[in-house]
mmCIF file of C-alpha atoms and ligand atoms in Angstrom:
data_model
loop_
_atom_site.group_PDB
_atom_site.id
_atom_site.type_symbol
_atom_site.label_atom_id
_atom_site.label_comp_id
_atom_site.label_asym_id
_atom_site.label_seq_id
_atom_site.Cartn_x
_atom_site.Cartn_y
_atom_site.Cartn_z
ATOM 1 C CA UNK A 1 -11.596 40.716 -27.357
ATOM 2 C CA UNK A 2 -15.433 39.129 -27.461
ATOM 3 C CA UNK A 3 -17.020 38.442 -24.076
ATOM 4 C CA UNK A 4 -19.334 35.142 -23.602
ATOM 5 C CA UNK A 5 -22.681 36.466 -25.262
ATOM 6 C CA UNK A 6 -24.009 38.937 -23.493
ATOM 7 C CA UNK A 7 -27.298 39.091 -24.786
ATOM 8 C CA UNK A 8 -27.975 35.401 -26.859
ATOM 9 C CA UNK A 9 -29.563 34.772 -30.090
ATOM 10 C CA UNK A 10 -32.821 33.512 -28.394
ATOM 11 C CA UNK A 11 -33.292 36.254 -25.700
ATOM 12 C CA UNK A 12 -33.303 38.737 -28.563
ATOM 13 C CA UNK A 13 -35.302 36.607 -30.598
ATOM 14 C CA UNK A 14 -38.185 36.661 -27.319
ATOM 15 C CA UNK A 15 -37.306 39.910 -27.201
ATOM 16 C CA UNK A 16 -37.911 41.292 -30.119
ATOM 17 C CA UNK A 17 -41.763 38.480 -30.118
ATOM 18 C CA UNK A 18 -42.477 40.911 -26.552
ATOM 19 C CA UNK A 19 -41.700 44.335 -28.265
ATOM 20 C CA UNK A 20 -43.814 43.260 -31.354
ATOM 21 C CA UNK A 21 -46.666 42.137 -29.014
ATOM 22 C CA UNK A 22 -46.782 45.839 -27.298
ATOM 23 C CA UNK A 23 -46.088 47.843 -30.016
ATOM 24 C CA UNK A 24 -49.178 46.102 -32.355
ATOM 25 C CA UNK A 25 -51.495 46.658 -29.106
ATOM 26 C CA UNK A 26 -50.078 50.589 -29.033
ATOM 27 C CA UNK A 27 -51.040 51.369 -32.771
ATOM 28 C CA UNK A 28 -53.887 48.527 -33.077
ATOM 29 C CA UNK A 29 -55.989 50.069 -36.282
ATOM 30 C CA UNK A 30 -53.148 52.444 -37.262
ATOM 31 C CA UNK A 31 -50.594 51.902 -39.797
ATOM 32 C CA UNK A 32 -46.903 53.042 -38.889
ATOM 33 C CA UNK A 33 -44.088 54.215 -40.637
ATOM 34 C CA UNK A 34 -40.641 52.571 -39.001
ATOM 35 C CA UNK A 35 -37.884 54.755 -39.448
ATOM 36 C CA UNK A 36 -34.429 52.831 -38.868
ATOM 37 C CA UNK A 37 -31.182 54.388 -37.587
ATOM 38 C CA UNK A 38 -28.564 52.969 -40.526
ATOM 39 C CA UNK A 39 -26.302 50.970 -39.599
ATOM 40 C CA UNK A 40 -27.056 49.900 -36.588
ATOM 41 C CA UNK A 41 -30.249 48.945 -36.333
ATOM 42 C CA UNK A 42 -30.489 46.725 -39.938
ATOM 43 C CA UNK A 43 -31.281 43.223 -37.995
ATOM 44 C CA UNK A 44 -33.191 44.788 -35.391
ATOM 45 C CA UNK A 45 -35.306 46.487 -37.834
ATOM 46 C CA UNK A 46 -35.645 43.614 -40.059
ATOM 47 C CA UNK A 47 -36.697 41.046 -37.110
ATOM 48 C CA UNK A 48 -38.906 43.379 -35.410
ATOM 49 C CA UNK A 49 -40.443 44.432 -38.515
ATOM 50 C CA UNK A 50 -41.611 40.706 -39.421
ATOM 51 C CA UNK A 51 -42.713 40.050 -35.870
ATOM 52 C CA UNK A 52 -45.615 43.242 -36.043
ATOM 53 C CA UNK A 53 -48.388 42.458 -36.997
ATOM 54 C CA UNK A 54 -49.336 46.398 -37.667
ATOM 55 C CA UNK A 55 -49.382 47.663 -41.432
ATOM 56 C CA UNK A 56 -45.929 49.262 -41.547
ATOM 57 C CA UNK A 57 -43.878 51.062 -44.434
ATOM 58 C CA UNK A 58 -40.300 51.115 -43.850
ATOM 59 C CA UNK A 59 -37.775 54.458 -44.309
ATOM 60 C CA UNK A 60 -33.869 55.126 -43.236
ATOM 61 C CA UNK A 61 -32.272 58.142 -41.818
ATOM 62 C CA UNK A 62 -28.010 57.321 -41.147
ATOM 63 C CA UNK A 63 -26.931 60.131 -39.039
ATOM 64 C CA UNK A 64 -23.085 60.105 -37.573
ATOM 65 C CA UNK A 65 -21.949 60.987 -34.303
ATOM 66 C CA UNK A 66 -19.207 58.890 -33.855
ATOM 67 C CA UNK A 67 -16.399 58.248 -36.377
ATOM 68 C CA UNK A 68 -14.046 55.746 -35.441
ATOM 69 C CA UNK A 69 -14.390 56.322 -31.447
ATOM 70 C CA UNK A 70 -15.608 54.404 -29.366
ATOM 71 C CA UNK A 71 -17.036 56.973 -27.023
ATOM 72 C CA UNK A 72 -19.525 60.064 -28.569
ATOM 73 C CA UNK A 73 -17.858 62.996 -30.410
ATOM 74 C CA UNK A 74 -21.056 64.552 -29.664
ATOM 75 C CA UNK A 75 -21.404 66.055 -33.698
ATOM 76 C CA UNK A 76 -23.919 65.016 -34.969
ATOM 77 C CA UNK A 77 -24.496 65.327 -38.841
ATOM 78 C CA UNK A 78 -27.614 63.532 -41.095
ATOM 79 C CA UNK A 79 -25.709 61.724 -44.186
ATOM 80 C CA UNK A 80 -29.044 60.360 -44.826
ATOM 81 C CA UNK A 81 -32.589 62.334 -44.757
ATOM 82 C CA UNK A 82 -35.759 60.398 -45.076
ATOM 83 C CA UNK A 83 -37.416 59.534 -48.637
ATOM 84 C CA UNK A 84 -40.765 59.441 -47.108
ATOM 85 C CA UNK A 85 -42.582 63.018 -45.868
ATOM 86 C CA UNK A 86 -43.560 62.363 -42.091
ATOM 87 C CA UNK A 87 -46.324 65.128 -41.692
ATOM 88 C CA UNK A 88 -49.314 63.370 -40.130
ATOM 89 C CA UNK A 89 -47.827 59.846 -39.787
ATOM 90 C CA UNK A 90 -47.309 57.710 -36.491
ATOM 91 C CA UNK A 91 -43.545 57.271 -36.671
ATOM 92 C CA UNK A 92 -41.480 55.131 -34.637
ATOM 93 C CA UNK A 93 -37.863 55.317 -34.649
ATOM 94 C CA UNK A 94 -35.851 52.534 -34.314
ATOM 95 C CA UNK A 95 -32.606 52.179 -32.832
ATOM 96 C CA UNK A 96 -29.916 49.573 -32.051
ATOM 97 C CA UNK A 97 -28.895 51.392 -28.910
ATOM 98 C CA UNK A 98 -29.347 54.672 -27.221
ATOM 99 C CA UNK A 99 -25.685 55.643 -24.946
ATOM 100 C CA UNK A 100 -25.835 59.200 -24.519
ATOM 101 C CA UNK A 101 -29.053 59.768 -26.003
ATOM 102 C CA UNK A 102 -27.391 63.205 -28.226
ATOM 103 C CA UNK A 103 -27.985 60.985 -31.240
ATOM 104 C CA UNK A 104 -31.794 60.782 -30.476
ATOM 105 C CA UNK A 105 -32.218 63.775 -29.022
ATOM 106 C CA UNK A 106 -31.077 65.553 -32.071
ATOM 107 C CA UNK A 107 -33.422 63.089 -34.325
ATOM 108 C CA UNK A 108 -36.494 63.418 -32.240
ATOM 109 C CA UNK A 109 -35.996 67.658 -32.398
ATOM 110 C CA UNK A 110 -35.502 67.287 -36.730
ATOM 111 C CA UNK A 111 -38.615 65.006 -36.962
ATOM 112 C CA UNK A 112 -40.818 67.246 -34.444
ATOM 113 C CA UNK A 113 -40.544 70.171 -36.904
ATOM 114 C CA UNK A 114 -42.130 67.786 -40.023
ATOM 115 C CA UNK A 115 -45.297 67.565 -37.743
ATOM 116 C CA UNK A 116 -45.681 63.538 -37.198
ATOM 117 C CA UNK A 117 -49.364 62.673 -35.994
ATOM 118 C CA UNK A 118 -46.908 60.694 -33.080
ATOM 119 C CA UNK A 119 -43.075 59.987 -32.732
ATOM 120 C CA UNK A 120 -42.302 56.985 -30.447
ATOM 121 C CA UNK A 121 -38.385 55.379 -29.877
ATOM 122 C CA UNK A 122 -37.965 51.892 -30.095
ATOM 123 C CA UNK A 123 -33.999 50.634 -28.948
ATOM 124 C CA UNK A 124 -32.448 46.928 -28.601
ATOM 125 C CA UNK A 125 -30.791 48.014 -26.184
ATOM 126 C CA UNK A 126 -30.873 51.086 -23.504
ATOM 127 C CA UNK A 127 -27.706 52.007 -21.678
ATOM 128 C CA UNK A 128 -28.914 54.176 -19.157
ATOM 129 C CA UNK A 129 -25.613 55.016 -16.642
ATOM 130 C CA UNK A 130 -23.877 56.565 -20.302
ATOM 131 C CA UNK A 131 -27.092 59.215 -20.768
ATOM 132 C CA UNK A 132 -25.868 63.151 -21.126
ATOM 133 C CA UNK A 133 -29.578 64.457 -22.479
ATOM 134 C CA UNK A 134 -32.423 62.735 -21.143
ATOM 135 C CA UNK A 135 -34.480 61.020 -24.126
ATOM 136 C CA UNK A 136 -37.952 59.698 -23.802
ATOM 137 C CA UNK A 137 -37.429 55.767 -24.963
ATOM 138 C CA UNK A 138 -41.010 53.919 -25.478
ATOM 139 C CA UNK A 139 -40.011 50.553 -26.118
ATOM 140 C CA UNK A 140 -36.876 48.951 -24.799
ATOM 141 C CA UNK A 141 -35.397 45.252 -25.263
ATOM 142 C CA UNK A 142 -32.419 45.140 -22.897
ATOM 143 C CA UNK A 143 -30.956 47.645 -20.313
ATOM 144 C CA UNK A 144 -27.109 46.807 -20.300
ATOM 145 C CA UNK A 145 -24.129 48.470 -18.358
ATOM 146 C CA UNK A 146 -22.111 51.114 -19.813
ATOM 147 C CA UNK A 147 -19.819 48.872 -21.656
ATOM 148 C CA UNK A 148 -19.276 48.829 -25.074
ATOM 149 C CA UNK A 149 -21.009 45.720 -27.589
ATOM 150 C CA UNK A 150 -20.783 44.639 -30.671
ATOM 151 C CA UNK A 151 -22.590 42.327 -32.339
ATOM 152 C CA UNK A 152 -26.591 41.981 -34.095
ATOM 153 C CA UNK A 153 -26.269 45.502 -36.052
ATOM 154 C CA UNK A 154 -23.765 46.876 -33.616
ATOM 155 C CA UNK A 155 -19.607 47.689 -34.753
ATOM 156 C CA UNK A 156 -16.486 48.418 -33.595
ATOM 157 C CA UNK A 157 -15.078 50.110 -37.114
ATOM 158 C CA UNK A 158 -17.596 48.386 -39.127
ATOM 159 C CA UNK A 159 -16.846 44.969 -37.810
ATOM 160 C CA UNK A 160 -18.814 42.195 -35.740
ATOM 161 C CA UNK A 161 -22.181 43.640 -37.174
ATOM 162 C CA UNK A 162 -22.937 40.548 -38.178
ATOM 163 C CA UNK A 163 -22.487 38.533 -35.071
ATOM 164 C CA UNK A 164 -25.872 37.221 -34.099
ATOM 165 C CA UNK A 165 -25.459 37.666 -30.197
ATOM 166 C CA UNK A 166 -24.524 40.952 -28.659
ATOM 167 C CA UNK A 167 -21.500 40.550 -26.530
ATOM 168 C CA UNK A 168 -19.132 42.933 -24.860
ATOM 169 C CA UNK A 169 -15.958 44.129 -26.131
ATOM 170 C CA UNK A 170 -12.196 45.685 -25.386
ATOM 171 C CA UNK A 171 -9.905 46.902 -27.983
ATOM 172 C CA UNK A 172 -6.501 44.226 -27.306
ATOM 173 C CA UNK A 173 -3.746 45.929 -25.460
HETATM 174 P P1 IMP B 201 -25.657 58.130 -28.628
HETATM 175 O O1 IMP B 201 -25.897 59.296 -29.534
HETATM 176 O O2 IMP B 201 -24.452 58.355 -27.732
HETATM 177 O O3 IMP B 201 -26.864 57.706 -27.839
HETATM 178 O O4 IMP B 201 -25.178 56.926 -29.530
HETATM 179 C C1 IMP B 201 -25.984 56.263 -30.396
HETATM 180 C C2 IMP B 201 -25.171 55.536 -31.443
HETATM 181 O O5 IMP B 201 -23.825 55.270 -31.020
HETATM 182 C C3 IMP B 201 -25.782 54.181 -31.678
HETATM 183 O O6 IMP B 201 -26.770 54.245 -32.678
HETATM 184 C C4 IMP B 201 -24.588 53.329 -32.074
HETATM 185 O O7 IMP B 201 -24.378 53.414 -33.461
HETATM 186 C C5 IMP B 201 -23.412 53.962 -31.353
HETATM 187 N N1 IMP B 201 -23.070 53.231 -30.115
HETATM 188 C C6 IMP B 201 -23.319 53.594 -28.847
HETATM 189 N N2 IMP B 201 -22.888 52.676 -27.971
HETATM 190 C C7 IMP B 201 -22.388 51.666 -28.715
HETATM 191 C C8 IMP B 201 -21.807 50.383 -28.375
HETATM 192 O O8 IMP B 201 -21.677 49.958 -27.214
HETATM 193 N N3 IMP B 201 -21.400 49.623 -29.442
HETATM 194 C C9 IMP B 201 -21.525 50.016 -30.738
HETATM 195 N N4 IMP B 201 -22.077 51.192 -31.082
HETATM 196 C C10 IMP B 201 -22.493 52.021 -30.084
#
């Protein structure tokens, strides 16, 4: 069952224009290589991609920790590696949402051994009451309670990605 948008269309839209407006101040002469979290962070990535202003290339990692659950099985396993070699780039990863922060953690610790020049965290959305390791997050759009959401990159099973609010949801009885 959907909630009322949580987050709207617009207010990620401004959002996103804010993020954009730090991160391009943050790197200003630099070029920056964006490395999105498949699935969730597709429209995220895509949006706040357009809105920089920065020189960017663009790479995927898809890592699973999660299965069909909707709380963390805490595994975490990379189905997808990088193309692009990281040694002496400014990387920023971006994410649709960091919950426990094990998925991130675990990133952040694989990327640090490829020697970036810098590795920031971008996230949508931060859920901060649901953290087990503490995760350094530079750039955050929304800090939401520890509820699950679907919606703007975000499933339950694969569905509602492509809802283009976020809103809260429960499994029916
Ligand atoms: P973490 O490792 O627990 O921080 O979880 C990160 C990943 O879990 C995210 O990239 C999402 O794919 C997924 N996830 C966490 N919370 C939610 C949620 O509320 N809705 C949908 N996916 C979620």
């Amino acid at each position: 069952m959907f909630s009322e948008p949580l987050i709207s269309q617009q207010e990620i839209e401004q959002a996103i224009v804010t993020m954009a407006q730090a991160i391009d101040a943050d790197y200003a002469g630099e070029n920056l290589l964006l490395v999105g979290v498949l699935k969730g962070s597709l429209y995220f990535l895509a949006d706040l991609s357009r809105a920089l202003k920065t020189p960017v290339e663009i790479d995927f990692v898809q890592v699973s920790t999660y299965g069909q659950q909707q709380t963390s099985s805490g595994v975490f396993k990379l189905v997808k590696d990088l193309d692009i070699n990281i040694e002496g780039r400014h990387v920023l990863i971006v994410e649709d949402i960091v919950d426990s922060g094990l998925t991130l953690s675990r990133l952040v610790e694989l990327f640090q051994t490829r020697r970036p020049k810098s590795l920031r965290i971008a996230t949508l959305l931060n859920k901060p009451k649901a953290r087990k390791i503490d995760v350094q997050i530079d750039y955050v759009g929304f800090e939401i309670p520890n509820q699950f959401v679907v919606g703007y990159g975000l499933d339950d099973s694969e569905r509602f990605r492509n809802l283009p609010h976020i809103a809260t949801f429960s499994k029916p009885e």
